Amino acid sequence: MPLTLGIDPGSYRTGYGLARSEGSRNLYVDSGVIMIPRNRSRAERLMQIKDGIDAVISEHHPDDIAIEGIFVSKNPRSAFALGEARGVILLAAAEAGKNIFEYSPREVKRTVAGSGNAPKSQVAGMIEKLLNLTHQPETSDETDALAIAFCHLVRCSSKLRGLV
């Protein structure tokens, strides 16, 4: 029953989602968003992201951590901020001794919705069904993190069956 922590990194809102495999089913465990006030300095924001991820890892003890991979941004400033957030998340995962996996947004969308160009609304609807959610996540950050966790569970299951 592997437990995967999926993370959708952001410099002000970092989504996390936990999902577990039970036989052929993938089930929702928990999800949320680490919210960082905009009036914090860059260093304070990064420290809060790391502390938040440390707390989630400490509470749930995931086997694997899956994070959204780097994608091209039109805004260089946003790309640097996202890179810094990803860096502290990767540091937290490494310090906890966890296996770390990265998936591109297109790969996540393709795995969840069947198309790498699927809109966020389609991914959200599929995640609700695929993880047997009894509620809709409050933010797209949460949904995206759950989609990343689901993608990892499916990829691992495929590797075990020799399909990848």
C-alpha positions in Angstrom: 0.0 0.0 0.0 2.4 2.7 -1.1 1.5 6.2 0.0 2.5 9.1 -2.4 2.7 12.7 -1.6 2.1 14.8 -4.7 3.2 18.5 -4.7 2.2 21.4 -6.9 4.9 23.9 -6.1 4.2 27.7 -5.8 5.8 30.6 -4.2 2.6 31.8 -2.5 0.4 28.6 -2.6 1.9 25.1 -2.6 -0.7 22.4 -3.0 -0.2 18.9 -1.6 -2.2 15.7 -2.0 -1.7 12.2 -0.6 -3.0 9.1 -2.4 -2.5 5.4 -1.7 -2.7 2.3 -3.8 -4.8 -0.6 -2.5 -4.8 -3.4 -4.9 -6.0 -2.1 -8.2 -7.6 1.0 -6.6 -6.1 4.4 -5.9 -7.6 6.2 -2.9 -7.6 9.7 -1.5 -5.8 10.2 1.8 -5.5 13.9 2.5 -4.8 17.2 0.7 -4.4 20.9 1.4 -2.5 24.1 0.5 0.4 25.7 2.2 -0.6 29.4 2.0 2.1 32.0 2.3 1.1 35.7 2.9 2.3 38.0 0.1 3.9 40.4 2.6 6.6 37.9 3.5 10.1 38.3 2.3 11.4 35.8 -0.3 13.5 34.0 2.4 10.5 33.8 4.8 8.3 32.4 2.1 10.8 29.7 1.2 11.2 28.8 4.9 7.4 28.5 5.3 7.1 26.3 2.3 9.9 24.0 3.6 8.4 24.0 7.1 4.9 23.1 5.6 6.3 20.3 3.5 8.3 19.0 6.5 5.1 18.9 8.6 3.2 17.0 5.9 6.0 14.5 5.6 6.3 14.1 9.4 2.5 13.6 9.8 1.9 11.2 6.9 5.3 9.4 6.3 4.8 9.0 2.5 6.8 6.4 0.7 7.3 8.5 -2.4 7.2 12.2 -3.2 6.1 13.3 -6.7 6.5 16.9 -7.8 5.5 18.8 -10.8 8.5 19.1 -13.2 9.9 22.3 -14.6 7.9 23.9 -17.4 8.6 26.9 -19.6 7.2 30.2 -18.2 6.7 33.4 -20.2 7.6 35.4 -17.2 11.3 34.9 -16.1 10.6 36.3 -12.6 7.8 33.7 -12.1 10.1 31.0 -13.3 12.8 31.9 -10.9 10.3 32.1 -7.9 8.9 28.7 -8.9 12.4 27.2 -9.2 13.2 28.5 -5.6 10.0 26.9 -4.3 10.8 23.6 -6.0 14.3 23.7 -4.5 13.2 23.9 -0.9 10.6 21.2 -1.6 13.3 18.9 -3.1 15.5 19.7 -0.1 12.7 18.8 2.4 12.1 15.5 0.5 15.8 14.7 0.4 16.4 15.5 4.0 13.5 13.1 4.9 15.2 10.4 2.8 12.2 10.0 0.5 12.2 8.8 -3.1 11.6 11.8 -5.4 9.9 11.7 -8.8 9.1 14.5 -11.2 6.3 14.6 -13.8 5.6 17.2 -16.4 2.3 18.9 -16.5 1.5 17.3 -19.8 2.3 13.8 -18.5 0.1 14.4 -15.5 -2.8 15.6 -17.6 -2.3 12.7 -20.1 -2.3 10.1 -17.3 -5.4 11.6 -15.5 -7.5 12.7 -18.4 -6.1 11.0 -21.5 -4.8 14.1 -23.1 -1.8 16.3 -22.3 -3.8 19.3 -23.3 -6.8 18.6 -21.0 -8.2 21.7 -19.3 -7.9 22.0 -15.5 -11.7 21.4 -15.1 -11.4 18.1 -16.9 -8.5 17.0 -14.7 -10.4 18.0 -11.6 -13.4 16.0 -12.6 -11.4 13.0 -13.4 -9.4 13.2 -10.1 -12.7 13.2 -8.1 -13.7 9.9 -9.9 -10.3 8.3 -10.0 -9.6 8.8 -6.3 -13.2 8.2 -5.1 -13.3 11.7 -3.5 -16.4 12.5 -1.5 -15.7 16.2 -1.7 -14.2 18.6 -4.3 -10.8 20.1 -3.3 -11.1 23.7 -2.4 -8.4 24.9 -4.8 -6.8 23.9 -8.1 -3.5 23.7 -6.2 -4.9 20.8 -4.2 -6.4 19.2 -7.3 -3.2 19.5 -9.2 -1.2 17.9 -6.3 -3.6 15.0 -6.2 -3.3 14.6 -9.9 0.5 14.4 -9.6 0.2 11.8 -6.8 -2.3 9.8 -9.0 0.1 10.0 -12.0 2.9 8.6 -9.9 0.8 5.7 -8.6 -0.3 4.8 -12.1 3.3 5.1 -13.4 4.6 2.8 -10.6 1.8 0.3 -11.2 2.6 0.2 -14.9 6.3 -0.3 -14.2 5.4 -3.2 -11.9 3.4 -4.8 -14.6 6.1 -4.2 -17.2 4.1 -1.8 -19.2 6.5 1.1 -19.1 
